[in-house]
Short mmCIF file of C-alpha atoms and ligand atoms in Angstrom, two decimals:
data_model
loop_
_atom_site.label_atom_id
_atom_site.label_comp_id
_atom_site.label_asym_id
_atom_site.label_seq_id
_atom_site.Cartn_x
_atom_site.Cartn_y
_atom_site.Cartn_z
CA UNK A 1 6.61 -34.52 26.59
CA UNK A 2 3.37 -32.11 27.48
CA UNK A 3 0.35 -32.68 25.37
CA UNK A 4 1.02 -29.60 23.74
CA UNK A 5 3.12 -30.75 21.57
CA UNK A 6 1.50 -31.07 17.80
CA UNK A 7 3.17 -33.52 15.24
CA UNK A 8 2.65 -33.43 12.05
CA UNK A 9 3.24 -36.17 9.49
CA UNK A 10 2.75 -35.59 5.88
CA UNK A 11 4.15 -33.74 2.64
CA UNK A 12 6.17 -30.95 3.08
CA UNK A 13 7.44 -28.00 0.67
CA UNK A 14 10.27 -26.17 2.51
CA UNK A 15 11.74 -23.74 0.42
CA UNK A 16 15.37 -22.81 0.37
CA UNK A 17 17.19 -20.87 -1.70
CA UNK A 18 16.44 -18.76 -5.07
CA UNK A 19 16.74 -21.24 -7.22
CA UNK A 20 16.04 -24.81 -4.84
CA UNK A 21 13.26 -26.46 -2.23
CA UNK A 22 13.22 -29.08 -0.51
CA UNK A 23 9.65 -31.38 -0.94
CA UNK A 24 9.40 -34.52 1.62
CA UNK A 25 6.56 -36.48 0.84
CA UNK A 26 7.00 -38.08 4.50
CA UNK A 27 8.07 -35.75 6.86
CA UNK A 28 7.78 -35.57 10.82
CA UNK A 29 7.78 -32.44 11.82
CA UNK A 30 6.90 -31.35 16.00
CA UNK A 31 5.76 -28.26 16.88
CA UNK A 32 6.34 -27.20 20.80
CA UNK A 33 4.72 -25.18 23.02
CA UNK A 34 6.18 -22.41 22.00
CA UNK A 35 5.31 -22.54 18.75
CA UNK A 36 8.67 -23.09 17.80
CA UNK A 37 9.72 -26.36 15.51
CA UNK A 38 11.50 -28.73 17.74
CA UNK A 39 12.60 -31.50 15.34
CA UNK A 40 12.15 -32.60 11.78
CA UNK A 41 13.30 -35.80 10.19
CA UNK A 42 12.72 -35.70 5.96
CA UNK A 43 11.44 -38.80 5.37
CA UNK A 44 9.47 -41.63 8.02
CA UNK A 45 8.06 -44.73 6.28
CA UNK A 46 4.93 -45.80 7.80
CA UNK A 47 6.41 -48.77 9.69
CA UNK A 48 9.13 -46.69 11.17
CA UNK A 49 6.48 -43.79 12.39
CA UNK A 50 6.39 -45.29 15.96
CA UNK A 51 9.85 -45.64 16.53
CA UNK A 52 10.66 -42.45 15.27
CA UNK A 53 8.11 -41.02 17.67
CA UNK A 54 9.66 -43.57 20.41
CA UNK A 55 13.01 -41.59 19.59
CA UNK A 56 11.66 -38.18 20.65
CA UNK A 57 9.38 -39.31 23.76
CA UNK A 58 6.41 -38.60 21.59
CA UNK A 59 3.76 -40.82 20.84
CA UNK A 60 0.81 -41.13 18.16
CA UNK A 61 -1.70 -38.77 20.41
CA UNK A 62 -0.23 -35.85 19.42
CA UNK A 63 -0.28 -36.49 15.34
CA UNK A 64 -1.71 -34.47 13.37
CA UNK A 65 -1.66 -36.98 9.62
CA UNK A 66 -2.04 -35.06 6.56
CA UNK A 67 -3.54 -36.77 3.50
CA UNK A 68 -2.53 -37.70 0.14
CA UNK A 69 -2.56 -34.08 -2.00
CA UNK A 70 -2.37 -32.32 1.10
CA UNK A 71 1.30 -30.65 2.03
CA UNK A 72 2.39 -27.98 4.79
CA UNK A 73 3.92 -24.89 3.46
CA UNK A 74 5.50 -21.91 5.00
CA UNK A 75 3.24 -18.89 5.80
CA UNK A 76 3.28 -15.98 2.82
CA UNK A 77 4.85 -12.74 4.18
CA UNK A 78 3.18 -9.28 2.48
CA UNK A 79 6.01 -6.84 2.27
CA UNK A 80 3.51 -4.03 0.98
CA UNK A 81 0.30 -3.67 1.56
CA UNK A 82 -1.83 -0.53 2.33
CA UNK A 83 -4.74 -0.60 5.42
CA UNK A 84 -5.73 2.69 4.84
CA UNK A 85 -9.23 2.26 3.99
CA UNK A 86 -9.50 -0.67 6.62
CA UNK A 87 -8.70 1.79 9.00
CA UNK A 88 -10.39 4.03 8.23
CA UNK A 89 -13.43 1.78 8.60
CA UNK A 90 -12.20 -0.15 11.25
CA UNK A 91 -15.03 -1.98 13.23
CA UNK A 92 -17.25 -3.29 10.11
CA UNK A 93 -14.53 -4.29 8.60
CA UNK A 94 -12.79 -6.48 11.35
CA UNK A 95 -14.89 -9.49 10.61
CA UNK A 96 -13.60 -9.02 7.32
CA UNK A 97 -9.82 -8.84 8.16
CA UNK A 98 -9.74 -12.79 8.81
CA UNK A 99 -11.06 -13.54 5.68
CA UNK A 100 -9.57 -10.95 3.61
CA UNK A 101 -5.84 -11.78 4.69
CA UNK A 102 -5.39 -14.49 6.99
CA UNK A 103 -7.32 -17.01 5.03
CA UNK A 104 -5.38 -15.96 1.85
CA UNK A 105 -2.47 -17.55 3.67
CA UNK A 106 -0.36 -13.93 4.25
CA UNK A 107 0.98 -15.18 7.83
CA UNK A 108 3.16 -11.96 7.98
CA UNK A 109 1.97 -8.30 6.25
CA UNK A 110 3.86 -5.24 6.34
CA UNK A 111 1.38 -2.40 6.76
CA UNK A 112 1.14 0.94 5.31
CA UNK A 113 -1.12 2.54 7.62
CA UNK A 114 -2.76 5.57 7.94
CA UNK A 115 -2.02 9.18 8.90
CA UNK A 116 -4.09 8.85 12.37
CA UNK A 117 -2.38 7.01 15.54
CA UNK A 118 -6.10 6.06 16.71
CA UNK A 119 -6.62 4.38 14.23
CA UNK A 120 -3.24 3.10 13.33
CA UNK A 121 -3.09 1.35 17.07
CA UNK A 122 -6.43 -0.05 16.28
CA UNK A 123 -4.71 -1.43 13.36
CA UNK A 124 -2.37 -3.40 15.64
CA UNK A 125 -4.90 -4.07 18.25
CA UNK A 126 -6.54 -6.29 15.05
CA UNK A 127 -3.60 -8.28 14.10
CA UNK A 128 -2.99 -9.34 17.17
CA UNK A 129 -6.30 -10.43 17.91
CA UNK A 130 -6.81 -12.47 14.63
CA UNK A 131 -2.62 -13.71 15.74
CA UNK A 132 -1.11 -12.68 12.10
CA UNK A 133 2.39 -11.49 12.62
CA UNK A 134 2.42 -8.19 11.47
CA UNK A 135 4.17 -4.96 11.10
CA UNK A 136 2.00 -1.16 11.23
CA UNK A 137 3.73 1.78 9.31
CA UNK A 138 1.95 5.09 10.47
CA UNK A 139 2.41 7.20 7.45
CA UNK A 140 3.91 10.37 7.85
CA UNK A 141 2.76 13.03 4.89
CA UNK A 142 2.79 16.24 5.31
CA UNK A 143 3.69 17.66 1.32
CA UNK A 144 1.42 17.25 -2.23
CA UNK A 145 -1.59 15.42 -0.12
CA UNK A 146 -5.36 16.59 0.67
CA UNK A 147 -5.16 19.22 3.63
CA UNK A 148 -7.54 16.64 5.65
CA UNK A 149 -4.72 14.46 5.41
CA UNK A 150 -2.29 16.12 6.14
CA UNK A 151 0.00 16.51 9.57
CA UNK A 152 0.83 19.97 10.76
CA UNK A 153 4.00 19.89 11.21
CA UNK A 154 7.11 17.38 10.71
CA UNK A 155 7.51 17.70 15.01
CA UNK A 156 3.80 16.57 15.17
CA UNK A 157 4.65 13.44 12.36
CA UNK A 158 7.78 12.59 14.63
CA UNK A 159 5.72 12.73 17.81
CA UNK A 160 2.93 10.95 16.01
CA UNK A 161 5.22 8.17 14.97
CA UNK A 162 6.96 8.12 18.63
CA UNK A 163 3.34 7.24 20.32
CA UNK A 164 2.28 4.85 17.73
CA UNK A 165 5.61 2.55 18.32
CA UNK A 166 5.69 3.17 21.97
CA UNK A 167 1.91 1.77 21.46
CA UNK A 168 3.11 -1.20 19.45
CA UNK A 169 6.05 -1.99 21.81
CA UNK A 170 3.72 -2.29 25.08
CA UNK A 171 1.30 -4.64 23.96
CA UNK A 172 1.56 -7.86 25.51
CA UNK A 173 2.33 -9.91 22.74
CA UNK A 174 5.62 -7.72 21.56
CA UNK A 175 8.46 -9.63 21.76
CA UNK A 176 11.30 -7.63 22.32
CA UNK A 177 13.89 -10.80 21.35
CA UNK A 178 11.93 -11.07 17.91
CA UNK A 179 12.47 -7.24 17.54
CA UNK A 180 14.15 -6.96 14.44
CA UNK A 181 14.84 -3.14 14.66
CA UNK A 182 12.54 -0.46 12.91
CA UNK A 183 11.74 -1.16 9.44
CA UNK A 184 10.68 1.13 7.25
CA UNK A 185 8.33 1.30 4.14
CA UNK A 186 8.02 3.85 1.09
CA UNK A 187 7.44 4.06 -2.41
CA UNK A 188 10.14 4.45 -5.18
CA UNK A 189 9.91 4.76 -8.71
CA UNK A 190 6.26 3.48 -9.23
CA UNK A 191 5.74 5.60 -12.56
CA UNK A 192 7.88 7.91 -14.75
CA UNK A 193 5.59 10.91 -13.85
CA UNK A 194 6.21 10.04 -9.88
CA UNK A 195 10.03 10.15 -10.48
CA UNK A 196 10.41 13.47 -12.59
CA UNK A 197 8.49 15.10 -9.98
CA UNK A 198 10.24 13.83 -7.32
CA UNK A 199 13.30 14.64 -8.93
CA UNK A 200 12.35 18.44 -9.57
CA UNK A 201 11.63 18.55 -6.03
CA UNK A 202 15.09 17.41 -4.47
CA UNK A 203 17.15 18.34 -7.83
CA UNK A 204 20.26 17.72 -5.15
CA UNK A 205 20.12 14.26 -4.52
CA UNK A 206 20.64 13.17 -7.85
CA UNK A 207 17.81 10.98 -7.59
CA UNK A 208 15.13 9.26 -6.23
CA UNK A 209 16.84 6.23 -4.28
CA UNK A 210 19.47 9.25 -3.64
CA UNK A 211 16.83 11.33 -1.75
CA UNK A 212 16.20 8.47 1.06
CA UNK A 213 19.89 8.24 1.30
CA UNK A 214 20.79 11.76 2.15
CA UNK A 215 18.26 11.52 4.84
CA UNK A 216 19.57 8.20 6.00
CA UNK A 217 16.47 6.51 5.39
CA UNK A 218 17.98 3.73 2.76
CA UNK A 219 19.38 0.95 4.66
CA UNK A 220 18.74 -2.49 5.64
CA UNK A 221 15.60 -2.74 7.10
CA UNK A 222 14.00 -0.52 4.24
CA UNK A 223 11.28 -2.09 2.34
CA UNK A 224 10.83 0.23 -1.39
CA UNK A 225 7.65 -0.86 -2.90
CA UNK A 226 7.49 -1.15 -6.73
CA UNK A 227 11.18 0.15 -8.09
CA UNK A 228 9.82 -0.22 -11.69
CA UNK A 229 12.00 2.48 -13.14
CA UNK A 230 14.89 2.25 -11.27
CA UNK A 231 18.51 3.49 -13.01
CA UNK A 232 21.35 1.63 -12.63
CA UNK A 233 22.77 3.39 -10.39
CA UNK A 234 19.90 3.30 -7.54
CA UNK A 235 20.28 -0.16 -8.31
CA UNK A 236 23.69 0.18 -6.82
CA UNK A 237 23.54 2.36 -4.40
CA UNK A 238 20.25 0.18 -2.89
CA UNK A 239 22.42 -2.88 -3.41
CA UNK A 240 25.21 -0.95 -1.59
CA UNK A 241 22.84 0.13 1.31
CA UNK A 242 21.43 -3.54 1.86
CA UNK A 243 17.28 -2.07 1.26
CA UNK A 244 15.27 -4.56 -0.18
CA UNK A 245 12.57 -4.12 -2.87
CA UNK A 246 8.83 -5.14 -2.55
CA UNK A 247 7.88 -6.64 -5.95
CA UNK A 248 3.89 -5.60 -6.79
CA UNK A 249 3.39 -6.78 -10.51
CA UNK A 250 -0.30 -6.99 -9.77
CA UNK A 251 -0.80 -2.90 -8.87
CA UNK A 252 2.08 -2.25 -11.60
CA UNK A 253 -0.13 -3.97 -14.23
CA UNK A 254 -2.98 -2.45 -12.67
CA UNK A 255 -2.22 1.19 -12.71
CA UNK A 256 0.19 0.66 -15.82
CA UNK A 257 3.16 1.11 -13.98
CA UNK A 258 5.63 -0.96 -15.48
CA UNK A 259 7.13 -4.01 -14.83
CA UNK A 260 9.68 -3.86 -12.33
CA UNK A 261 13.01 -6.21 -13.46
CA UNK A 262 13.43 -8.61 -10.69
CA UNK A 263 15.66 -10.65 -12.06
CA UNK A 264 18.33 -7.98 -12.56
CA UNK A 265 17.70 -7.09 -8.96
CA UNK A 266 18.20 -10.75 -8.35
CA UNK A 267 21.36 -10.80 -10.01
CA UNK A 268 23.19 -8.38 -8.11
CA UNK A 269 21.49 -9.90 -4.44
CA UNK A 270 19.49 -7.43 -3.56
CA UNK A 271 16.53 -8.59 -1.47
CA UNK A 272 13.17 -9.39 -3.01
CA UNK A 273 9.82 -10.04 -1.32
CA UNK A 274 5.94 -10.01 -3.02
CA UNK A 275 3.59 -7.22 -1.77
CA UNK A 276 -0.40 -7.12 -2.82
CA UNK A 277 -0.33 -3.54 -2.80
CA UNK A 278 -3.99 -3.13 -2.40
CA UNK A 279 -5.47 -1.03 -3.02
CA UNK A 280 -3.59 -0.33 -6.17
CA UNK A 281 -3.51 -4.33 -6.25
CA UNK A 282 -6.78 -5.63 -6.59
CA UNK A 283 -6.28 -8.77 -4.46
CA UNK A 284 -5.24 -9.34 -0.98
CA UNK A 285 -3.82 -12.75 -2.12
CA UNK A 286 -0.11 -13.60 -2.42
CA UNK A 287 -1.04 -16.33 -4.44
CA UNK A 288 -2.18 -13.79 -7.55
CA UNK A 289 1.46 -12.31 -6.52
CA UNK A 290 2.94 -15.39 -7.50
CA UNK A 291 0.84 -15.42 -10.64
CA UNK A 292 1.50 -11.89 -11.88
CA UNK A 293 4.91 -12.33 -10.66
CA UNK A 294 5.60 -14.97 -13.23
CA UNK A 295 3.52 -13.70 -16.07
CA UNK A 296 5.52 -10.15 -15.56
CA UNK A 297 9.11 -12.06 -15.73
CA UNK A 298 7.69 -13.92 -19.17
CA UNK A 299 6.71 -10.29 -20.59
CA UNK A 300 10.14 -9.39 -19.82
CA UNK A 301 11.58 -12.53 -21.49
CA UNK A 302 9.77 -12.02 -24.49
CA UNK A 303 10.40 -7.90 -24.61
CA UNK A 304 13.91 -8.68 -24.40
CA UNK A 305 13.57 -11.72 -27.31
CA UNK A 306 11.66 -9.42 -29.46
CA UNK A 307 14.29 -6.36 -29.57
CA UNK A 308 17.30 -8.64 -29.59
CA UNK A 309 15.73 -9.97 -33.32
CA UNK A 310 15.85 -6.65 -34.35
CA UNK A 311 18.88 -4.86 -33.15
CA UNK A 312 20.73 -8.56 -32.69
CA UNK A 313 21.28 -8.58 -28.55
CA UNK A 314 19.38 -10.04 -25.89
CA UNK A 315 20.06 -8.26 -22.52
CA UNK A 316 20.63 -11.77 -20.57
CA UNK A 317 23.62 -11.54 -18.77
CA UNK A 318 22.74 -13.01 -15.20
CA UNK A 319 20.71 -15.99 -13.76
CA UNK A 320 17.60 -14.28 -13.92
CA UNK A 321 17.55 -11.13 -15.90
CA UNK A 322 14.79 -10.93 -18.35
CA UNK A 323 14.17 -14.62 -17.63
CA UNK A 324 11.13 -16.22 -16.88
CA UNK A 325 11.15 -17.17 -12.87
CA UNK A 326 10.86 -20.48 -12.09
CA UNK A 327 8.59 -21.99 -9.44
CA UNK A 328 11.43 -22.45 -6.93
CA UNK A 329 12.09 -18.52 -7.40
CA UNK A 330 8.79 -17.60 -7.18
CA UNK A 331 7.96 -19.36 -3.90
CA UNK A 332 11.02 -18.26 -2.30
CA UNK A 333 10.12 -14.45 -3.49
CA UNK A 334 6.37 -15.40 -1.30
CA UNK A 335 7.92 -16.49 1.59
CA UNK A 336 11.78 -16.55 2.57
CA UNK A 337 12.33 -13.33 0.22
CA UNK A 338 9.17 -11.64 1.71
CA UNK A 339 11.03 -12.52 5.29
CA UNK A 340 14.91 -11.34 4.59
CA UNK A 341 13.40 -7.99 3.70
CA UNK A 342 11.46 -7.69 7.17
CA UNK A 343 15.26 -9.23 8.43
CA UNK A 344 12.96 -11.79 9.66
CA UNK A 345 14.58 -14.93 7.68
CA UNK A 346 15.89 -16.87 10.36
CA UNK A 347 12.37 -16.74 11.98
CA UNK A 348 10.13 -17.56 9.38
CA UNK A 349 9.78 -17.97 5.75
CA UNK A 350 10.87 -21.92 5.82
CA UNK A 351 10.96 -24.69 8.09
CA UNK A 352 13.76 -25.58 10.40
CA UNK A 353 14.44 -26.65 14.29
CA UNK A 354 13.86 -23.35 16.20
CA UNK A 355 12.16 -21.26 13.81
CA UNK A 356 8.67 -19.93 14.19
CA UNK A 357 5.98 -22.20 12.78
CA UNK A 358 4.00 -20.21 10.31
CA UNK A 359 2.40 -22.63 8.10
CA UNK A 360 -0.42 -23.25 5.40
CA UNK A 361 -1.89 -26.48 5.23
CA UNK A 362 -2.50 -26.54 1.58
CA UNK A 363 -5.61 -29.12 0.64
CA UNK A 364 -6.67 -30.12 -2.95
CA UNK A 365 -10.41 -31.15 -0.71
CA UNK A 366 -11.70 -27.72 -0.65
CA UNK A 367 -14.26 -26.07 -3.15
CA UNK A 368 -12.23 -26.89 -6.65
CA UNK A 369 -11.78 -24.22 -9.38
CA UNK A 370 -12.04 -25.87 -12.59
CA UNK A 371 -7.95 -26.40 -12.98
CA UNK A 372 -7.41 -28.33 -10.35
CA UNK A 373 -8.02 -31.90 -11.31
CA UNK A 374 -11.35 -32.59 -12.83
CA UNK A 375 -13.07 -29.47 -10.96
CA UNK A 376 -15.11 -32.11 -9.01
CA UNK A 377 -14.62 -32.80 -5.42
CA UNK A 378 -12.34 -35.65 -4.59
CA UNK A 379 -11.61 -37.38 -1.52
CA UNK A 380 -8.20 -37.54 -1.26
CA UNK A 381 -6.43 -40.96 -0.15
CA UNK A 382 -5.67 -41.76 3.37
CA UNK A 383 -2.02 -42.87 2.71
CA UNK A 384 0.98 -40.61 2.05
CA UNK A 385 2.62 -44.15 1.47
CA UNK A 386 3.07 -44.13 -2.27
CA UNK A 387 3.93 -40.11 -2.75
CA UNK A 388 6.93 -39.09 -4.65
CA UNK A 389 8.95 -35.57 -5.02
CA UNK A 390 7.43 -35.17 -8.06
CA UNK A 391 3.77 -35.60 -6.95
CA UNK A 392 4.55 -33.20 -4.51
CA UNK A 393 6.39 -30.83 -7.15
CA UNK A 394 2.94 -30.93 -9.40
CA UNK A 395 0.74 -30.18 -6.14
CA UNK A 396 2.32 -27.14 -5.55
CA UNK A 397 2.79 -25.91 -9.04
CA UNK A 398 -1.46 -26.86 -8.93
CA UNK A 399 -1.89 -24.92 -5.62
CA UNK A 400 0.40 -21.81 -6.81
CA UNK A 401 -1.02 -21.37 -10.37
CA UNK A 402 -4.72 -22.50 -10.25
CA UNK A 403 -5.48 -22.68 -6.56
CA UNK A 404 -7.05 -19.90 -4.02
CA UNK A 405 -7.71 -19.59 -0.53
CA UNK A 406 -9.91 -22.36 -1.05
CA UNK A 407 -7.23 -24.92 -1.07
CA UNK A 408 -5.88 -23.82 2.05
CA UNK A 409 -7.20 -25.80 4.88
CA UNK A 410 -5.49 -24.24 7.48
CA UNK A 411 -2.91 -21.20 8.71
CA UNK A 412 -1.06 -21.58 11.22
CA UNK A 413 1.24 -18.67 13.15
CA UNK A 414 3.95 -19.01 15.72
CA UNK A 415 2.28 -22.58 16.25
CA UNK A 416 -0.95 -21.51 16.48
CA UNK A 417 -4.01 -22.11 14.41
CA UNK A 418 -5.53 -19.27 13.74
CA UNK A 419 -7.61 -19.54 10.03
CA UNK A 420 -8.21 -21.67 7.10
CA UNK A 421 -11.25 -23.07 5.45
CA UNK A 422 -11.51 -25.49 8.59
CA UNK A 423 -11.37 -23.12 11.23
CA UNK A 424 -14.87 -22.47 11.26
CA UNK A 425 -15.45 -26.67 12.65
CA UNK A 426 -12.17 -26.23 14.57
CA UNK A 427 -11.87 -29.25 17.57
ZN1 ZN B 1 2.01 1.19 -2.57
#
């Protein structure tokens, strides 16, 4: 095989559904030219790393070894977050962009744009120079906003929007095979003031999730950011319409949303990704996602606990309703989740043969925050030889809950390397 070829031998966390992951302590897994994983095999001793490499014409050139405490981990995927003051401010902040979300570990965002195709395709022009995988939303406003942002007609908005994807399609790194149709990304139900007014202002739909149906704008594909006060029955008819929901517990404590109730939303399988939301998040991180995430689902456990020793019932019908998430749900939400709702999921989000490699290479050797271990640097071992599941299982409940972009070493999309804390001294 070419040279271009990278192997890479280590821990892996590969999640897989809702509820499961898979963690391989000593895992092969190649990486082809394409960026595209060629081959994985779960588990190679030491003494049978040759052979195995024997087996697929590679040899031990092309390994890249990961050390004890460090594990590869499928890209995070941003379902909602908002570039309008990056845009705005494009070319001082561009040095900023790699740092800001790349080196967080988001592999894939969703943007919500701005108003102004300039600087919307400037936008895109960005990602694809810093080689995140990313989506750009124009936003299209033309009622209840400041008349200098504003557009001046709903012809212009559609022309506006026709130039900006015509834009996106032609540059060069567009894949039209990887094209997974338009998406689309709005609000819905953020705060109880937000709804009633919505309401009074399309009293015929019957409500808000009914207003993007009547215009055909609910459907799979559709990314709703927040849906904290959702009523049952848009949590039907969104079910019903295959739209997926961008979970932002970080803005929604924030701004005193809410909490939205992801695990109902689980339970009837709709689609559920993380989004930062900044800047009504305060952190471009999908890691505080996770956080928040799991502190919001606890807050609903204990609401729910708290009324039902009062009135006598606890509202816990399904899996996951006012439940407490567990890790496996919460990294799948980060990454696989974040990916279904961009229809991306058989792309990225996890690691299999053919899929896109989108990777973090998380690393206990960075700068420490106190949690993590003794909050002094440690060399970590050489060997992977002794590392079990659960090892692996306490790194990454380490990495999600007390690490930061510290911890991860490198990022990785469609097989290239494109951030990290090491990607400064790069070879
Ligand atoms: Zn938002």
């Amino acid at each position: 095989m070419s040279g271009r070829i990278s192997i890479f031998y280590g821990a892996v966390v590969n999640p897989q559904t809702l509820t499961s992951y898979d963690a391989h302590p000593r895992c092969l897994l190649a990486v082809g030219p394409s960026g595209n994983i060629e081959w994985m095999e779960g588990d190679v001793a030491s003494h049978d790393l040759e052979s195995t490499l024997a087996k697929y014409g590679c040899n031990n050139e092309e390994l890249i070894e990961l050390k004890e405490g460090e594990f590869l981990l499928p890209g995070f995927v941003d379902t909602h977050t908002l570039l309008d003051w990056l845009a705005n401010v494009t070319f001082p902040m561009e040095a900023k962009f790699k740092d800001t979300f790349i080196n967080a570990g988001t592999t894939t965002a969703c943007y919500y744009a701005t108003l102004h195709v300039e600087a919307s395709k400037a936008l895109a022009d960005t990602v694809l120079d810093y080689g995140q995988r990313g989506f750009i939303g124009k936003c299209n406003m033309n009622h209840d906003c400041p008349s200098y942002y504003t557009e001046d007609s709903p012809e212009d908005s559609i022309s506006n929007t026709r130039a900006i994807l015509s834009y996106i399609r032609s540059l060069p790194a567009f894949m039209a095979k990887a094209d997974p149709g338009l998406l689309i990304q709005t609000h819905i139900s953020e705060n109880p003031s937000e709804v009633a007014y919505t309401n009074e202002l399309f009293p015929e739909a019957g409500s808000y999730a009914g207003i993007y149906d009547q215009f055909g704008l609910l459907r799979e594909g559709t990314i709703l950011a927040h849906a904290v006060h959702l009523t049952p029955g848009e949590v039907d008819l969104i079910q019903e319409r295959g739209a997926g929901i961008s979970h932002c517990p970080t803005s929604n404590f924030n701004l005193r949303s809410g909490i939205a109730p992801v695990g109902k939303f689980l339970d009837k399988g709709i689609k559920v990704g993380l989004g930062t939301d900044v800047s009504g998040g305060f952190s471009t991180s999908i890691l505080g996602e996770i956080q928040h995430a799991s502190m919001a689902s606890k807050v609903l456990q204990f609401t729910a606990d708290v009324a039902g020793s009062t009135n006598g019932v606890v509202k816990r019908e399904g899996k996951f309703e006012n439940k407490q998430l567990p890790i496996p749900t919460l990294l799948y939400l980060a990454t696989l989740g974040g990916a279904s709702l961009c229809k991306l999921e058989k792309h990225i989000g996890s690691f299999a043969p053919g899929k896109s490699f989108d990777a973090l290479i998380v690393s206990p050797s960075g700068k420490r925050i106190g949690l993590w271990g003794s909050g002094e640097k440690v060399e970590p071992e050489e060997s992977v030889e002794g590392v079990q599941r659960k090892d692996l299982e306490e790194w990454l409940e380490r990495f999600l809950f007390c690490g930061d972009d510290r911890n991860i070493d490198r990022v990785y999309v469609q097989g290239r390397w494109i951030g990290g804390r090491s990607f400064a001294g790069r070879t």
